[in-house]
Amino acid sequence: SKNDDDAAVKQRQLFWKQTCKSILLDLFGLFVFIPTLVYIKTIVWPTHVMSFSMEDFPSPSIQSATTLLSMGIIHEFGFYWTHRLMHIYPSLYKYHKVHHEYKQNNVLSAQHFHPIDFLISIALPAILTTEIVRPHGFAQLQFGLWLLTANFDDHLGYAFPWAAARWFPWSAGTDAHEYHHSVNMGCYGSKLSLWDWVFGTDNVYNEWRKKRWSLVD
């Protein structure tokens, strides 16, 4: 019918409008905003020079594993609270709601952020983690690649059981973040459900998940 055709055309127009906005936000973040933040950081913390020396290059060891584990736990704590605060306070949520323009995720939503939201909920936990742990440059690279992988996995819209992001205790499933986007509450962690479990902000999600799987069974 004509109404169905008009609705389909409108959906396609909205899709391409959202896609173009995501691409522009990605390009702005990669080539303008992030380089600017890095430059500012070198001015604010001029004495903190990350080591890239081969003399203290991190070899596979308990120490290397401890460094990455510490970074993961600290970063998750920082992200959990900055993300939760973005939802609690309307003055912050007006920036975070840009990311929630996606009610159903695809990979473009992974970097679909307002710059202020990126600064508070993405950059701040990352800087906090680096300042506390003071990792070697190679460890920082490893952790950065992990964050990118986990972030894209969060926003794929598909939960691949073999994904590396699910190899760890308290790993959060893709459906947890999908739930967060669909109802706009709970599941504030990134790829660990640890802090959601500690602070009880995954209770509603867990109930929803039980009901969902009971329908499948």
Coordinates of N, CA, C and O in Angstrom, one line a residue, residues 53-180:
S53 N 60.8 2.1 25.7 CA 62.1 1.6 25.6 C 62.1 0.0 25.5 O 61.2 -0.6 26.1
M54 N 63.0 -0.5 24.8 CA 63.1 -2.0 24.7 C 63.7 -2.6 26.0 O 63.6 -3.8 26.3
E55 N 64.4 -1.7 26.8 CA 65.0 -2.2 28.0 C 64.0 -2.6 29.1 O 64.3 -3.6 29.8
D56 N 62.9 -2.0 29.1 CA 61.8 -2.4 30.1 C 60.6 -2.9 29.3 O 59.5 -2.8 29.8
F57 N 60.8 -3.4 28.1 CA 59.7 -4.0 27.3 C 59.1 -5.1 28.1 O 59.7 -6.0 28.6
P58 N 57.7 -5.1 28.2 CA 57.0 -6.1 29.0 C 57.0 -7.4 28.3 O 56.5 -7.6 27.2
S59 N 57.7 -8.4 28.9 CA 57.7 -9.8 28.4 C 56.5 -10.5 28.9 O 55.9 -10.1 30.0
P60 N 56.0 -11.6 28.3 CA 54.9 -12.4 28.8 C 55.3 -12.9 30.3 O 56.2 -13.7 30.4
S61 N 54.6 -12.4 31.2 CA 54.9 -12.7 32.6 C 53.7 -12.4 33.5 O 52.7 -11.9 33.0
I62 N 53.8 -12.8 34.8 CA 52.7 -12.5 35.7 C 52.6 -11.0 35.9 O 51.5 -10.5 36.0
Q63 N 53.7 -10.3 35.8 CA 53.7 -8.8 36.0 C 52.9 -8.2 34.8 O 52.1 -7.3 35.0
S64 N 53.1 -8.7 33.6 CA 52.4 -8.1 32.4 C 50.9 -8.4 32.6 O 50.1 -7.5 32.3
A65 N 50.6 -9.6 33.0 CA 49.2 -10.0 33.1 C 48.5 -9.1 34.2 O 47.4 -8.7 34.1
T66 N 49.3 -8.9 35.3 CA 48.8 -8.1 36.4 C 48.5 -6.6 36.0 O 47.5 -6.0 36.3
T67 N 49.4 -6.1 35.1 CA 49.3 -4.8 34.6 C 48.0 -4.6 33.8 O 47.2 -3.7 34.0
L68 N 47.8 -5.6 32.9 CA 46.6 -5.5 32.0 C 45.3 -5.7 32.8 O 44.3 -5.1 32.6
L69 N 45.4 -6.6 33.8 CA 44.2 -6.9 34.6 C 43.9 -5.7 35.5 O 42.7 -5.3 35.6
S70 N 44.9 -5.0 36.0 CA 44.7 -3.8 36.8 C 44.1 -2.7 36.0 O 43.1 -2.0 36.4
M71 N 44.6 -2.6 34.7 CA 44.0 -1.6 33.8 C 42.6 -1.9 33.5 O 41.7 -0.9 33.5
G72 N 42.2 -3.1 33.3 CA 40.9 -3.5 33.0 C 39.9 -3.2 34.1 O 38.8 -2.6 33.9
I73 N 40.3 -3.5 35.4 CA 39.4 -3.3 36.5 C 39.2 -1.8 36.8 O 38.1 -1.4 37.1
I74 N 40.3 -1.1 36.8 CA 40.3 0.4 37.0 C 39.5 1.1 36.0 O 38.6 1.9 36.3
H75 N 39.7 0.7 34.7 CA 39.0 1.4 33.6 C 37.5 1.1 33.7 O 36.7 2.0 33.5
E76 N 37.2 -0.2 34.0 CA 35.8 -0.5 34.1 C 35.1 0.3 35.2 O 33.9 0.7 35.1
F77 N 35.8 0.4 36.3 CA 35.2 1.2 37.4 C 35.0 2.7 37.0 O 33.9 3.2 37.3
G78 N 36.0 3.2 36.4 CA 35.8 4.6 35.9 C 34.7 4.8 34.9 O 33.9 5.7 34.9
F79 N 34.7 3.8 33.9 CA 33.7 3.9 32.9 C 32.3 3.7 33.5 O 31.3 4.4 33.1
Y80 N 32.2 2.7 34.4 CA 30.9 2.5 35.0 C 30.3 3.7 35.6 O 29.1 4.1 35.4
W81 N 31.1 4.4 36.4 CA 30.6 5.6 37.1 C 30.4 6.8 36.2 O 29.4 7.6 36.4
T82 N 31.3 7.1 35.3 CA 31.0 8.2 34.4 C 29.8 7.9 33.5 O 29.0 8.8 33.3
H83 N 29.7 6.7 33.1 CA 28.5 6.3 32.2 C 27.2 6.4 33.1 O 26.2 7.0 32.6
R84 N 27.3 6.0 34.3 CA 26.1 6.0 35.1 C 25.7 7.5 35.4 O 24.5 7.8 35.4
L85 N 26.7 8.3 35.7 CA 26.4 9.7 36.0 C 25.8 10.4 34.7 O 25.0 11.3 34.9
M86 N 26.2 10.0 33.6 CA 25.7 10.6 32.3 C 24.2 10.3 32.2 O 23.5 11.1 31.6
H87 N 23.7 9.2 32.9 CA 22.3 8.9 32.8 C 21.6 9.5 34.0 O 20.4 9.8 33.9
I88 N 22.2 9.8 35.1 CA 21.6 10.3 36.3 C 21.2 11.8 36.2 O 20.1 12.2 36.5
Y89 N 22.2 12.6 35.6 CA 22.0 14.0 35.6 C 21.6 14.5 34.2 O 22.3 14.3 33.2
P90 N 20.4 15.2 34.1 CA 19.9 15.7 32.9 C 20.9 16.6 32.2 O 21.0 16.6 30.9
S91 N 21.7 17.3 33.0 CA 22.7 18.3 32.4 C 23.8 17.5 31.6 O 24.4 18.1 30.7
L92 N 24.0 16.3 32.0 CA 25.0 15.4 31.3 C 24.3 14.6 30.3 O 24.9 14.3 29.2
Y93 N 23.1 14.1 30.6 CA 22.4 13.2 29.6 C 22.1 13.9 28.3 O 22.0 13.2 27.3
K94 N 22.0 15.2 28.3 CA 21.7 15.8 27.0 C 22.8 15.6 26.0 O 22.6 15.7 24.8
Y95 N 24.0 15.4 26.5 CA 25.1 15.0 25.6 C 25.2 13.5 25.3 O 25.4 13.1 24.2
H96 N 24.9 12.7 26.4 CA 24.9 11.3 26.2 C 23.8 10.7 25.3 O 23.9 9.7 24.7
K97 N 22.7 11.4 25.2 CA 21.6 11.0 24.5 C 21.9 10.9 23.0 O 21.2 10.2 22.2
V98 N 22.9 11.6 22.5 CA 23.4 11.4 21.1 C 23.8 10.0 20.9 O 23.4 9.4 19.8
H99 N 24.5 9.4 21.8 CA 24.9 8.0 21.7 C 23.6 7.1 21.7 O 23.6 6.0 21.0
H100 N 22.6 7.5 22.4 CA 21.4 6.6 22.5 C 20.4 6.9 21.4 O 19.3 6.4 21.4
E101 N 20.8 7.6 20.4 CA 20.0 7.7 19.2 C 19.8 6.4 18.5 O 18.9 6.2 17.7
Y102 N 20.8 5.5 18.8 CA 20.6 4.1 18.3 C 19.9 3.3 19.4 O 20.4 3.1 20.5
K103 N 18.7 2.9 19.1 CA 17.9 2.0 20.0 C 18.3 0.6 19.7 O 18.1 -0.3 20.6
Q104 N 18.7 0.3 18.5 CA 19.2 -1.1 18.1 C 20.6 -0.9 17.5 O 20.7 -0.1 16.5
N105 N 21.6 -1.5 18.1 CA 22.9 -1.2 17.7 C 23.4 -1.8 16.4 O 22.9 -2.9 16.0
N106 N 24.3 -1.1 15.8 CA 25.1 -1.7 14.7 C 26.5 -1.1 14.9 O 26.7 -0.2 15.8
V107 N 27.5 -1.5 14.1 CA 28.9 -1.1 14.4 C 29.1 0.4 14.4 O 30.0 0.9 15.1
L108 N 28.3 1.1 13.6 CA 28.4 2.6 13.6 C 28.1 3.3 14.9 O 28.6 4.4 15.2
S109 N 27.3 2.6 15.7 CA 26.9 3.3 17.0 C 28.1 3.2 18.0 O 28.1 3.9 19.0
A110 N 29.1 2.4 17.7 CA 30.2 2.3 18.7 C 30.9 3.6 19.0 O 31.4 3.8 20.1
Q111 N 31.1 4.4 18.0 CA 31.8 5.7 18.1 C 30.8 6.9 17.9 O 31.3 8.0 17.6
H112 N 29.6 6.7 18.1 CA 28.6 7.7 17.9 C 28.4 8.5 19.2 O 27.5 8.2 19.9
F113 N 29.3 9.5 19.4 CA 29.3 10.2 20.6 C 29.3 11.7 20.4 O 29.9 12.2 19.4
H114 N 28.7 12.5 21.3 CA 28.9 13.9 21.4 C 30.3 14.1 22.0 O 30.7 13.3 22.9
P115 N 31.0 15.1 21.5 CA 32.4 15.3 22.1 C 32.5 15.4 23.6 O 33.4 14.9 24.2
I116 N 31.5 16.1 24.2 CA 31.5 16.2 25.7 C 31.3 14.8 26.3 O 31.9 14.5 27.3
D117 N 30.4 14.0 25.8 CA 30.2 12.7 26.3 C 31.5 11.9 26.1 O 31.9 11.1 27.1
F118 N 32.1 12.0 25.0 CA 33.4 11.3 24.8 C 34.4 11.7 25.8 O 35.1 10.8 26.4
L119 N 34.5 13.0 26.1 CA 35.5 13.5 27.0 C 35.3 12.9 28.4 O 36.2 12.5 29.1
I120 N 34.0 12.9 28.9 CA 33.7 12.4 30.2 C 33.7 10.9 30.4 O 34.3 10.4 31.3
S121 N 33.0 10.2 29.5 CA 32.8 8.8 29.7 C 33.8 7.9 29.0 O 33.9 6.7 29.3
I122 N 34.5 8.4 28.0 CA 35.5 7.6 27.3 C 36.9 8.0 27.7 O 37.8 7.2 28.1
A123 N 37.2 9.3 27.5 CA 38.6 9.8 27.7 C 39.0 9.8 29.2 O 40.1 9.4 29.5
L124 N 38.1 10.3 30.0 CA 38.4 10.4 31.4 C 38.8 9.1 32.1 O 39.8 9.0 32.8
P125 N 38.0 8.0 31.9 CA 38.4 6.7 32.5 C 39.7 6.2 31.9 O 40.5 5.6 32.7
A126 N 40.0 6.4 30.6 CA 41.2 6.0 30.0 C 42.4 6.7 30.6 O 43.4 6.1 30.9
I127 N 42.3 8.0 30.8 CA 43.4 8.8 31.3 C 43.6 8.4 32.8 O 44.7 8.3 33.3
L128 N 42.5 8.2 33.5 CA 42.6 7.8 34.9 C 43.4 6.5 35.1 O 44.3 6.4 35.9
T129 N 43.0 5.6 34.2 CA 43.7 4.3 34.2 C 45.2 4.4 33.9 O 46.0 3.8 34.6
T130 N 45.5 5.2 32.9 CA 46.9 5.4 32.6 C 47.7 6.0 33.7 O 48.9 5.7 34.0
E131 N 47.1 7.0 34.3 CA 47.8 7.8 35.4 C 48.0 6.9 36.6 O 49.0 7.1 37.3
I132 N 47.1 6.0 36.9 CA 47.3 5.2 38.1 C 48.3 4.0 37.9 O 49.1 3.8 38.7
V133 N 48.1 3.3 36.7 CA 48.9 2.1 36.5 C 50.3 2.5 35.9 O 51.3 1.8 36.2
R134 N 50.4 3.5 35.1 CA 51.6 3.9 34.4 C 52.2 2.8 33.6 O 53.4 2.3 33.9
P135 N 51.5 2.3 32.6 CA 52.0 1.1 31.9 C 53.1 1.5 30.9 O 53.2 2.6 30.5
H136 N 53.8 0.4 30.4 CA 54.7 0.6 29.3 C 53.9 0.9 28.0 O 52.7 0.5 28.0
G137 N 54.5 1.6 27.1 CA 53.8 1.9 25.9 C 53.2 0.7 25.2 O 52.1 0.8 24.6
F138 N 53.9 -0.4 25.2 CA 53.3 -1.6 24.5 C 52.1 -2.1 25.2 O 51.1 -2.6 24.6
A139 N 52.1 -2.1 26.6 CA 51.0 -2.5 27.3 C 49.8 -1.6 27.1 O 48.6 -2.0 27.0
Q140 N 50.1 -0.3 26.9 CA 49.0 0.7 26.6 C 48.4 0.4 25.3 O 47.2 0.5 25.1
L141 N 49.3 0.0 24.3 CA 48.8 -0.4 23.0 C 47.9 -1.6 23.1 O 46.8 -1.6 22.5
Q142 N 48.3 -2.6 23.8 CA 47.5 -3.8 24.0 C 46.2 -3.5 24.6 O 45.1 -4.0 24.1
F143 N 46.2 -2.7 25.6 CA 44.9 -2.3 26.3 C 44.0 -1.5 25.4 O 42.8 -1.7 25.3
G144 N 44.6 -0.6 24.6 CA 43.8 0.2 23.7 C 43.2 -0.7 22.6 O 42.0 -0.4 22.3
L145 N 43.9 -1.6 22.1 CA 43.3 -2.6 21.1 C 42.2 -3.4 21.7 O 41.1 -3.6 21.1
W146 N 42.4 -3.8 23.0 CA 41.3 -4.5 23.7 C 40.0 -3.6 23.8 O 38.9 -4.1 23.6
L147 N 40.2 -2.4 24.2 CA 39.1 -1.5 24.4 C 38.3 -1.3 23.0 O 37.1 -1.3 23.0
L148 N 39.1 -1.1 21.9 CA 38.4 -1.0 20.6 C 37.6 -2.3 20.3 O 36.5 -2.2 19.8
T149 N 38.3 -3.4 20.5 CA 37.6 -4.7 20.2 C 36.4 -4.9 21.0 O 35.3 -5.3 20.5
A150 N 36.5 -4.6 22.3 CA 35.3 -4.7 23.2 C 34.2 -3.8 22.9 O 33.0 -4.1 22.9
N151 N 34.6 -2.5 22.5 CA 33.6 -1.5 22.2 C 32.8 -1.9 20.9 O 31.6 -1.8 20.8
F152 N 33.5 -2.4 19.9 CA 32.8 -2.8 18.7 C 32.0 -4.1 18.9 O 30.9 -4.2 18.4
D153 N 32.5 -5.0 19.8 CA 31.7 -6.2 20.1 C 30.4 -5.8 20.9 O 29.3 -6.4 20.6
D154 N 30.5 -4.8 21.7 CA 29.3 -4.2 22.5 C 28.2 -3.8 21.5 O 27.0 -3.9 21.8
H155 N 28.6 -3.2 20.4 CA 27.7 -2.5 19.5 C 27.4 -3.2 18.2 O 26.8 -2.6 17.3
L156 N 27.8 -4.4 18.1 CA 27.6 -5.2 16.8 C 26.1 -5.4 16.6 O 25.7 -5.5 15.4
G157 N 25.4 -5.7 17.6 CA 24.0 -6.1 17.5 C 23.9 -7.6 17.4 O 22.8 -8.2 17.3
Y158 N 25.0 -8.3 17.4 CA 25.1 -9.8 17.4 C 26.0 -10.2 18.5 O 27.0 -9.6 18.8
A159 N 25.6 -11.3 19.2 CA 26.4 -11.9 20.3 C 27.1 -13.1 19.8 O 26.5 -14.2 19.7
F160 N 28.4 -13.0 19.4 CA 29.1 -14.1 18.9 C 29.7 -14.9 20.1 O 30.5 -14.3 20.9
P161 N 29.4 -16.1 20.3 CA 29.9 -16.9 21.5 C 31.4 -17.1 21.5 O 31.9 -17.3 22.6
W162 N 32.0 -17.0 20.4 CA 33.5 -17.2 20.3 C 34.3 -15.9 20.5 O 35.5 -15.9 20.5
A163 N 33.6 -14.8 20.7 CA 34.3 -13.5 20.8 C 35.2 -13.5 22.0 O 34.9 -14.0 23.1
A164 N 36.4 -12.9 21.8 CA 37.4 -12.8 22.9 C 36.9 -12.1 24.1 O 37.3 -12.3 25.2
A165 N 35.9 -11.2 23.9 CA 35.4 -10.4 25.0 C 34.6 -11.2 26.0 O 34.2 -10.7 27.0
R166 N 34.3 -12.5 25.6 CA 33.6 -13.3 26.5 C 34.4 -14.5 27.1 O 33.9 -15.5 27.6
W167 N 35.7 -14.3 27.1 CA 36.6 -15.3 27.6 C 36.9 -15.2 29.1 O 37.7 -15.9 29.7
F168 N 36.4 -14.1 29.7 CA 36.8 -13.8 31.1 C 35.6 -13.9 32.1 O 34.5 -13.7 31.7
P169 N 36.0 -14.1 33.4 CA 34.9 -14.0 34.4 C 34.3 -12.6 34.4 O 34.9 -11.6 34.2
W170 N 33.0 -12.6 34.7 CA 32.2 -11.4 34.7 C 32.2 -10.6 33.4 O 31.9 -9.4 33.3
S171 N 32.5 -11.3 32.3 CA 32.4 -10.7 31.0 C 30.9 -10.4 30.7 O 30.0 -11.2 30.9
A172 N 30.7 -9.2 30.2 CA 29.3 -8.8 29.9 C 29.0 -9.1 28.4 O 29.8 -8.9 27.5
G173 N 27.8 -9.7 28.2 CA 27.4 -10.1 26.9 C 27.0 -8.9 26.1 O 26.6 -7.9 26.6
T174 N 27.0 -9.1 24.7 CA 26.6 -8.0 23.8 C 25.1 -7.7 24.1 O 24.7 -6.5 24.0
D175 N 24.3 -8.7 24.5 CA 22.9 -8.4 24.7 C 22.7 -7.5 25.9 O 21.7 -6.9 26.0
A176 N 23.7 -7.5 26.9 CA 23.5 -6.6 28.0 C 23.6 -5.1 27.6 O 22.8 -4.3 28.0
H177 N 24.5 -4.8 26.6 CA 24.5 -3.4 26.1 C 23.4 -3.1 25.2 O 22.9 -2.0 25.1
E178 N 23.0 -4.2 24.5 CA 21.8 -4.0 23.6 C 20.6 -3.7 24.4 O 19.7 -2.8 24.1
Y179 N 20.5 -4.4 25.6 CA 19.4 -4.1 26.5 C 19.5 -2.7 27.0 O 18.4 -1.9 27.1
H180 N 20.7 -2.2 27.4 CA 20.9 -0.9 27.9 C 20.4 0.2 26.9 O 19.7 1.1 27.2

